[in-house]
CSV table of C-alpha atoms in Angstrom, one decimal:
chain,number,residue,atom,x,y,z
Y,247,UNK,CA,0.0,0.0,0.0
Y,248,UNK,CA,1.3,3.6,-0.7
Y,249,UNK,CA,0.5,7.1,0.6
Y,250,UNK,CA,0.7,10.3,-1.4
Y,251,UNK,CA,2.5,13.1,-0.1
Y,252,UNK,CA,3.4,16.6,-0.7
Y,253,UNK,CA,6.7,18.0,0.6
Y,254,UNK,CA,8.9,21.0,0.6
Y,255,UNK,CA,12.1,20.5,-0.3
Y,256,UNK,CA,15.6,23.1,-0.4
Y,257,UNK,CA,17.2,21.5,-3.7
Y,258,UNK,CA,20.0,24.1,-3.3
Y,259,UNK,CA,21.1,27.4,-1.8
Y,260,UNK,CA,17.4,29.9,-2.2
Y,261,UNK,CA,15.8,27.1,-3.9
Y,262,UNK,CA,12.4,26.3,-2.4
Y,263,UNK,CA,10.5,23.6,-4.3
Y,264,UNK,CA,7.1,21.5,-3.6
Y,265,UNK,CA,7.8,17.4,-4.5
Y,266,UNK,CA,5.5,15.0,-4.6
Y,267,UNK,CA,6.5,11.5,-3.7
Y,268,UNK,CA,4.4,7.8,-2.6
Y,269,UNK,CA,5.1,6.4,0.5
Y,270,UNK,CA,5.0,2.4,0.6
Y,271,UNK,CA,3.4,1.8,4.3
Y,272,UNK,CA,2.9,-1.7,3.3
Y,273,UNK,CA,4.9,-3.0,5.9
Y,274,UNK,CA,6.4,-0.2,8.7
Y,275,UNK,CA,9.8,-0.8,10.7
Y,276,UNK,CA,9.2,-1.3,14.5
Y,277,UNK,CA,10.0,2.0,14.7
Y,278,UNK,CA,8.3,4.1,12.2
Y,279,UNK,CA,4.5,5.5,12.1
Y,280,UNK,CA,2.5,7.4,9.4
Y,281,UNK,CA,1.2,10.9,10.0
Y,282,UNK,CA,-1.2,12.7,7.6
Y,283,UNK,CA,-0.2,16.6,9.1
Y,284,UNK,CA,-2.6,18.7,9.7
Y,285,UNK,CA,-0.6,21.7,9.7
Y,286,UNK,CA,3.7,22.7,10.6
Y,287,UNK,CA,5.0,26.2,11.6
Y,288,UNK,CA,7.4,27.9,9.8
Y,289,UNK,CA,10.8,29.1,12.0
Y,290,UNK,CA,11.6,31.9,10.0
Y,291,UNK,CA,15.2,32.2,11.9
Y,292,UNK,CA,16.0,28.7,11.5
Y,293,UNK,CA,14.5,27.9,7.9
Y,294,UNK,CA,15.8,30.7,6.5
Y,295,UNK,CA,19.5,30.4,8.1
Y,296,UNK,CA,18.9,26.7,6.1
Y,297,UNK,CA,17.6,28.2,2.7
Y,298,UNK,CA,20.3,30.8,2.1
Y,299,UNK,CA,23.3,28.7,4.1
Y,300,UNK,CA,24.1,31.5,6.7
Y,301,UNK,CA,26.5,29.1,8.6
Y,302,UNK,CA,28.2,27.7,5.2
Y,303,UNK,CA,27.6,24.4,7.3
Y,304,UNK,CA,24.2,23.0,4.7
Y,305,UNK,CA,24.5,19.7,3.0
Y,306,UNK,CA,21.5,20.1,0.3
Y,307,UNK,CA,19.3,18.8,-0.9
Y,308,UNK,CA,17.6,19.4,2.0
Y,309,UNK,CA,13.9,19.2,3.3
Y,310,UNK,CA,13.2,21.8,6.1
Y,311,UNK,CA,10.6,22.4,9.3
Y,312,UNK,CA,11.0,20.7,12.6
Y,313,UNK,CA,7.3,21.0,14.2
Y,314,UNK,CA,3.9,19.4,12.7
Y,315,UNK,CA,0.5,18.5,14.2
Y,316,UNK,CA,-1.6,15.7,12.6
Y,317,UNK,CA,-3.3,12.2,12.7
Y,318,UNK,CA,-1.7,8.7,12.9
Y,319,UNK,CA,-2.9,7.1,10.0
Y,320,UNK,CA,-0.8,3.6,10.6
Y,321,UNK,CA,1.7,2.8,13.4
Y,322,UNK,CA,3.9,-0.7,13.9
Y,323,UNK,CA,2.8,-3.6,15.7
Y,324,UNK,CA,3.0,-2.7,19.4
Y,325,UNK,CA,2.9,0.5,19.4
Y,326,UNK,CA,1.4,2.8,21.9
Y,327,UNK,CA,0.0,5.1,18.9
Y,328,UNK,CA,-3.5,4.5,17.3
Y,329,UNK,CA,-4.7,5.0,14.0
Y,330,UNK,CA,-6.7,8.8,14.5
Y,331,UNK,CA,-4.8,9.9,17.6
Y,332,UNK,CA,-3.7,14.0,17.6
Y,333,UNK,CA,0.1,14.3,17.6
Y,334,UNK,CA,2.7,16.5,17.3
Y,335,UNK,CA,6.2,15.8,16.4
Y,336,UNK,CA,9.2,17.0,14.6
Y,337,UNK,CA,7.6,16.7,11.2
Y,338,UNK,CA,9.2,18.3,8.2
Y,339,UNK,CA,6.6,20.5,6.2
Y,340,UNK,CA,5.0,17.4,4.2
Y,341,UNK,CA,1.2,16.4,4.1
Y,342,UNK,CA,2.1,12.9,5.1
Y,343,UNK,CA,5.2,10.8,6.2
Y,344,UNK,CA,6.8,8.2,7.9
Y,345,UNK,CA,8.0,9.5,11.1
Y,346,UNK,CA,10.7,7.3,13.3
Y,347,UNK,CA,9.0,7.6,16.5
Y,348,UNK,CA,10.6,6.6,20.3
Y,349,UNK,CA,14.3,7.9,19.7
Y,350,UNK,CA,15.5,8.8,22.8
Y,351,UNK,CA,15.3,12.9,22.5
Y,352,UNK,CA,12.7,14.9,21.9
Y,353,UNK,CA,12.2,15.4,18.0
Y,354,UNK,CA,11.9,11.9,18.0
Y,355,UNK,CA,9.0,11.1,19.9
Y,356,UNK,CA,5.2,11.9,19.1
Y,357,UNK,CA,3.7,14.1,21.9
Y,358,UNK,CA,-0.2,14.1,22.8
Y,359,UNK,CA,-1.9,17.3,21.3
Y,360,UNK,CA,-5.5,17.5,23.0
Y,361,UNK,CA,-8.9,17.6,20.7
Y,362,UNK,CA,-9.6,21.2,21.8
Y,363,UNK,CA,-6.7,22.8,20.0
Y,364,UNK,CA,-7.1,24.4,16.7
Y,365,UNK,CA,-4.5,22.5,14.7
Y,366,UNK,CA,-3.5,25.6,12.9
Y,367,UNK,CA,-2.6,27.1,16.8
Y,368,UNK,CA,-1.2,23.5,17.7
Y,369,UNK,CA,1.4,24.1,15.2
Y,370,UNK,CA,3.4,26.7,17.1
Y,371,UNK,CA,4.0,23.9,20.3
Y,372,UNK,CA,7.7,23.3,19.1
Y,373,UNK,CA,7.9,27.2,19.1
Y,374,UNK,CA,6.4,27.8,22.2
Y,375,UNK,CA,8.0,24.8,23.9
Y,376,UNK,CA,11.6,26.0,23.1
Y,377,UNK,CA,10.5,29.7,24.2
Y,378,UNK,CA,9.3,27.8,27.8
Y,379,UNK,CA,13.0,26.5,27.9
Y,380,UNK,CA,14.0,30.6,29.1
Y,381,UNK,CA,11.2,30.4,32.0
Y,382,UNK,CA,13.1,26.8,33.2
Y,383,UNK,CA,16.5,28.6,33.6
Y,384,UNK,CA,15.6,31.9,34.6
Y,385,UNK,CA,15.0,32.5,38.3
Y,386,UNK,CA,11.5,34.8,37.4
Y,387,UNK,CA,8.9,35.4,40.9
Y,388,UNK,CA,6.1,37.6,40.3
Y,389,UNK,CA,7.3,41.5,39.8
Y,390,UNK,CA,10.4,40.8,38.6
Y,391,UNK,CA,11.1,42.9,35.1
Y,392,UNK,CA,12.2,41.1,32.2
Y,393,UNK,CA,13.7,42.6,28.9
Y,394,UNK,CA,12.6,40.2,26.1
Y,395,UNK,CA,15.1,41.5,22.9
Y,396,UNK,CA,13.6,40.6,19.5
Y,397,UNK,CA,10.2,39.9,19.7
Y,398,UNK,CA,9.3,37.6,16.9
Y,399,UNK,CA,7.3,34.7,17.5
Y,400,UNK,CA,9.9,33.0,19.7
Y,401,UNK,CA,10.5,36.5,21.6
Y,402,UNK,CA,6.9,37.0,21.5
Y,403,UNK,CA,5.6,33.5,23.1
Y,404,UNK,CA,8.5,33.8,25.8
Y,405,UNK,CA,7.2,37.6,26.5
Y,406,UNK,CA,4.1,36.0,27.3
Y,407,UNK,CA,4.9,33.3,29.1
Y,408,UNK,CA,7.1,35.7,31.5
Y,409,UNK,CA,3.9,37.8,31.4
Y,410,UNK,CA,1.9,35.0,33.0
Y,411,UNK,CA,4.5,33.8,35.1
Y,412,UNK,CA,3.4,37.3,37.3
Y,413,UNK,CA,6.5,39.4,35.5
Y,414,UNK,CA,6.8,42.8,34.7
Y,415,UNK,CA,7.8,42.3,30.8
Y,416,UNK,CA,9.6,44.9,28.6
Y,417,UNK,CA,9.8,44.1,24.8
Y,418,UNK,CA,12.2,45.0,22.9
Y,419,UNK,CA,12.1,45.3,18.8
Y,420,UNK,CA,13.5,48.1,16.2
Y,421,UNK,CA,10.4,46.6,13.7
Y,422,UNK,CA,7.0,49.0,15.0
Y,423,UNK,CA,4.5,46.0,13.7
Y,424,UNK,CA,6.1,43.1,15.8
Y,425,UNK,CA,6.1,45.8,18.9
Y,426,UNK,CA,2.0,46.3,18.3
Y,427,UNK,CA,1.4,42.7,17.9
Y,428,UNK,CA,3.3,42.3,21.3
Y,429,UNK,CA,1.2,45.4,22.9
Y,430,UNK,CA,-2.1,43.2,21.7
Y,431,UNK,CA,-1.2,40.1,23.6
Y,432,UNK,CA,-0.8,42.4,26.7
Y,433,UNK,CA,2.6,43.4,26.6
Y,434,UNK,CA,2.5,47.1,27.9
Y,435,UNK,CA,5.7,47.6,27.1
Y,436,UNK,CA,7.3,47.6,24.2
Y,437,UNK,CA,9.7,49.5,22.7
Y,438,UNK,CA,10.2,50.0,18.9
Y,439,UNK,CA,13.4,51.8,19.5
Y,440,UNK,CA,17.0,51.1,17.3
Y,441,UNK,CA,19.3,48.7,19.1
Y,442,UNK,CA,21.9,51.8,19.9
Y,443,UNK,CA,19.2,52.9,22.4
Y,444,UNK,CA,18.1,49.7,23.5
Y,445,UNK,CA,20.4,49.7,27.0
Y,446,UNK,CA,19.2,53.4,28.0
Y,447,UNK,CA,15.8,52.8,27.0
Y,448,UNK,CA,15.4,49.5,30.0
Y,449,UNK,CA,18.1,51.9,32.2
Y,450,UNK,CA,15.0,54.5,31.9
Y,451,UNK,CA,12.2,51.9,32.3
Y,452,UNK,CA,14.0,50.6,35.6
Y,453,UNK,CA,14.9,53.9,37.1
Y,454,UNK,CA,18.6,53.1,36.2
Y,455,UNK,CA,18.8,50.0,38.0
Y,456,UNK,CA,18.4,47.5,34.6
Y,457,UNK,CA,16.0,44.6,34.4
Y,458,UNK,CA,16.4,41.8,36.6
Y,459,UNK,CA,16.6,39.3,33.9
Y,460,UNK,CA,17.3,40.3,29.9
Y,461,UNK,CA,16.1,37.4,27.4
Y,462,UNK,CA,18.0,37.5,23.7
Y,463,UNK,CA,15.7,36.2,21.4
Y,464,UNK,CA,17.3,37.3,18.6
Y,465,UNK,CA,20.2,34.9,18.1
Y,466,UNK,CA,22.4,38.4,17.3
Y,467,UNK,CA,26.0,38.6,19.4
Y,468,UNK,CA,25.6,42.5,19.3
Y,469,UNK,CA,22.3,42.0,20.7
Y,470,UNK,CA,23.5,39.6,23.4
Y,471,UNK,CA,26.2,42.2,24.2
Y,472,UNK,CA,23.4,45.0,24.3
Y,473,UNK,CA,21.8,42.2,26.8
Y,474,UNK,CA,24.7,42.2,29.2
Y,475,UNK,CA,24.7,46.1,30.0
Y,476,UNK,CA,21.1,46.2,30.4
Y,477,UNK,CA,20.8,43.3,33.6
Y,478,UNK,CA,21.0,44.5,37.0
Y,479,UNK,CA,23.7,44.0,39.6
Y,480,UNK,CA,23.5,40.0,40.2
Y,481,UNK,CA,20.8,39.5,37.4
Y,482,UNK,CA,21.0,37.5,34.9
Y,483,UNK,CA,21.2,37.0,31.0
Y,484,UNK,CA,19.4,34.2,29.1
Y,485,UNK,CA,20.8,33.2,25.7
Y,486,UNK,CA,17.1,31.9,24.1
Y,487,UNK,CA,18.2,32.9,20.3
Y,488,UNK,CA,20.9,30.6,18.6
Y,489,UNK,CA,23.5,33.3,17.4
Y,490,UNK,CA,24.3,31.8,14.0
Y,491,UNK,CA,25.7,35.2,12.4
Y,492,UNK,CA,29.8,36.6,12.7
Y,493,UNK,CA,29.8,39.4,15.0
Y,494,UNK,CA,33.2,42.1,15.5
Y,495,UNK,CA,32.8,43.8,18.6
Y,496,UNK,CA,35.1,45.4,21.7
Y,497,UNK,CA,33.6,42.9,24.3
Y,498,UNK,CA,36.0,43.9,27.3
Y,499,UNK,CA,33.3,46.4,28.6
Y,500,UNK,CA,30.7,44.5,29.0
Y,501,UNK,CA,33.0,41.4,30.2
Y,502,UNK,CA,33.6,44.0,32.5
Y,503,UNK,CA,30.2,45.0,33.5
Y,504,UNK,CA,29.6,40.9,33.7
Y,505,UNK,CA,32.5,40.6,36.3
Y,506,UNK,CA,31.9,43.7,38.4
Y,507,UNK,CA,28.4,42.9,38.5
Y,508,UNK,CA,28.2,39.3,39.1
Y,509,UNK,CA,25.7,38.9,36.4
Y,510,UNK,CA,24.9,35.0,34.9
Y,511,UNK,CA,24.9,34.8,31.3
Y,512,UNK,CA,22.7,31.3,31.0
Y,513,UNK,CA,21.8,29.2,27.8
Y,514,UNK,CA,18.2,27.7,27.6
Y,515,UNK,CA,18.7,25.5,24.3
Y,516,UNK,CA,16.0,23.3,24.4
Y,517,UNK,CA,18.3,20.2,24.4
Y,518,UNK,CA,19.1,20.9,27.9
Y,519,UNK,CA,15.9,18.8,28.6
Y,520,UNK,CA,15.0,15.2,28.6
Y,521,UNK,CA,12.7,14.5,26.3
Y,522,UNK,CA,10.1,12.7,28.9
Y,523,UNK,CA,9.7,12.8,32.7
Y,524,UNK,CA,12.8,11.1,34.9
Y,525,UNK,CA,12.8,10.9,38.5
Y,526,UNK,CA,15.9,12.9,38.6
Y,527,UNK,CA,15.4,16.1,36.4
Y,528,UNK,CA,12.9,18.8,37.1
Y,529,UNK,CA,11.8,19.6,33.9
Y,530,UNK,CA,11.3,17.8,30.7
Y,531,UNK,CA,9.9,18.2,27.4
Y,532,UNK,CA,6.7,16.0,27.8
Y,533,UNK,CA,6.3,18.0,31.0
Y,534,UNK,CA,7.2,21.3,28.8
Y,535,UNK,CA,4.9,20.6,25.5
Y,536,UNK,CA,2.1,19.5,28.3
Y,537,UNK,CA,1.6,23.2,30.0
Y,538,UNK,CA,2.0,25.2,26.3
Y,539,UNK,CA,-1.2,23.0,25.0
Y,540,UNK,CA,-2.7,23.5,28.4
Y,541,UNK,CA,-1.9,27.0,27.9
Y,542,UNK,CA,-3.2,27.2,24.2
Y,543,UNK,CA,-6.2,25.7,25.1
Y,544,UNK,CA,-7.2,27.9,28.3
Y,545,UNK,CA,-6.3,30.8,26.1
Y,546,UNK,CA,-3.6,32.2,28.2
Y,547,UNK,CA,-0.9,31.7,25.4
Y,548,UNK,CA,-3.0,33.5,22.4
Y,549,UNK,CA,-1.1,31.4,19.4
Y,550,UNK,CA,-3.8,33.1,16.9
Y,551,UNK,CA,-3.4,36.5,17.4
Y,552,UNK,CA,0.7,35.4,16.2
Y,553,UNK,CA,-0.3,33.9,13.3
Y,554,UNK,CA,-0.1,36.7,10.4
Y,555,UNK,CA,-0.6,34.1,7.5
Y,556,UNK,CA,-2.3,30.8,6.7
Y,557,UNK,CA,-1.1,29.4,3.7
Y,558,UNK,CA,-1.7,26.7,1.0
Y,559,UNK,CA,1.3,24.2,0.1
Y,560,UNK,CA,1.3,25.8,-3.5
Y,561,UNK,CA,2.3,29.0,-1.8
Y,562,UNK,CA,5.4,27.7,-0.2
Y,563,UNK,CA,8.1,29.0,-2.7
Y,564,UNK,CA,6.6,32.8,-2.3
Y,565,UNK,CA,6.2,32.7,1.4
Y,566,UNK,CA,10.0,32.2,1.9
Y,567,UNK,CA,11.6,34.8,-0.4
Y,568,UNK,CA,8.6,37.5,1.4
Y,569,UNK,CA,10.0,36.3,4.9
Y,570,UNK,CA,13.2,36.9,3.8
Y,571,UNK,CA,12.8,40.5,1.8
Y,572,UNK,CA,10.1,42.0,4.1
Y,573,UNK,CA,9.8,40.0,8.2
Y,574,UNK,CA,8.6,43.0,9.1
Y,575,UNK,CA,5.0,42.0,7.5
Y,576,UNK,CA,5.4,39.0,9.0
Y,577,UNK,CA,4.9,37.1,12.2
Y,578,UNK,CA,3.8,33.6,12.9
Y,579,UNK,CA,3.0,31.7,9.7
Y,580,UNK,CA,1.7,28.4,9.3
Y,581,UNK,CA,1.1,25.6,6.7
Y,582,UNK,CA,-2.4,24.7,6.3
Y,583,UNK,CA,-1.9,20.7,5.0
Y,584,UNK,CA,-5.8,19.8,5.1
């Protein structure tokens, strides 16, 4: 028996095609399942790094996308999947495929999405998982005020989720549409000002003193750096961005201001967590995807008002060279596969 399938695929450096291929499901591996997605998220940051090669480290053809929602259509013999059930997993942007489930990490294993989740909103829970990461390493209580630098979908879903964890949040983005979206999910503050004012502008929000904890969502070292001189005496930084681009600076004074201040500088890569519950860890990424689809579904993380644009397969090709000319029109944007 095969399955159709559609499937974007990077053939080569700004390349963006749509394939279409049969997958034989006649007999799986032990290990494999079929999904028919409902819909995958687009990581602009990380796609596009892949499309145009940023890192010079891109071995194409290549076929992009890390996070899908859809149905099991067929799983292995034994397995604790059933044809029907809701999943998401570390699909690549395909309608269907064969998905090697129960690796022992994260994007290998297929995590329960409930019923009452718009699958177009589901889509974002690999987004909004790794932006929960920043919340596991940071030491936030209620009142605390957090700068959030860059406040694209991953800046804007860790915004929020600092925001609901009782904190004071200032946002921080030289694009004026991504600092309005953030204003409409109830960030009060934030500040479309260029990154040469970004330090003063927190020093003025705080009275001088600088934020208690400074999130870079950004993935930018100068922005990092900008980070730094904006945390408070014993505060801390959180490296939530993956800085992927060169970066020439003079970083002795804010070295400086790291030492003098006994300020933590703190990575929250998501691979810091086990991918399910151990008796020995605190946090995990069953544990982590379990309160963002809670979150989604009692509205307190607002995935649709994120979502800019819905598009069809056929549209796939356009969407990426518009996300890479003009992100400021652009904020969460999602595959519709149904």
């Amino acid at each position: 028996m095969t399955t159709s399938a559609s499937a974007v695929l990077f053939p080569a450096t700004g390349q963006v095609e749509l394939i279409h291929e049969f997958l034989d499901d006649a007999a799986l591996p032990a290990d494999r399942v079929l999904i028919r997605s409902e819909a995958s998220a687009i990581s602009a940051g990380t796609e596009l790094a892949t499309l145009y090669n940023t890192l010079e480290n891109v071995r194409y053809p290549i076929r992009p996308g890390y996070g899908a929602v859809g149905r099991v259509i067929k799983a292995c013999e034994g397995s604790e999947l059933k044809p029907g059930q809701r999943v998401y997993f570390a699909g690549r942007h395909a309608s269907a495929q064969l998905f090697q489930q129960d690796q022992n990490h994260q994007w290998g294993i297929c995590y329960p999405v409930p019923e009452s989740i718009d699958p177009l909103d589901a889509a974002f829970g690999a987004l909004a998982e790794i932006a929960m990461t920043s919340l596991d390493v940071s030491p936030v209580t209620a009142g605390d005020t957090v700068a959030v630098f860059g406040l694209g979908l991953i800046g804007l879903l860790a915004a929020s989720l600092f925001t609901a964890a009782g904190a004071r949040v200032i946002g921080l983005d030289p694009i004026p549409q991504r600092c309005q979206l953030a204003r409409r999910l109830g960030i009060a503050t934030a500040l479309d000002v260029s990154p040469a004012l970004q330090v003063s502008e927190i020093k003025r929000e705080t009275g001088g003193r600088g934020a208690d904890i400074c999130v870079d969502a950004t993935g930018h070292s100068g922005v990092i750096l900008s980070a730094m001189l904006a945390t408070r005496r014993f505060g801390q930084v959180t490296l939530l961005g993956t800085p992927r681009a060169r970066f020439s600076a003079d970083m002795t004074p804010a070295f400086l201001w790291v030492h003098e201040q006994g300020i933590t500088v703190r990575g929250s890569h998501v691979h810091r967590l086990p991918a399910r519950d151990l008796p020995e860890t605190a946090g995990s990424a069953a544990r982590n995807y379990g309160k963002v689809f809670a979150m989604m579904a009692n509205g307190t993380l607002n995935i649709r008002a994120m979502i800019s644009h819905v598009i069809r397969p056929a549209d796939i090709s356009d969407t990426y060279k518009k996300l890479q000319a003009s992100p400021q029109d652009y904020a969460g944007v999602v595959i519709d596969w149904r």
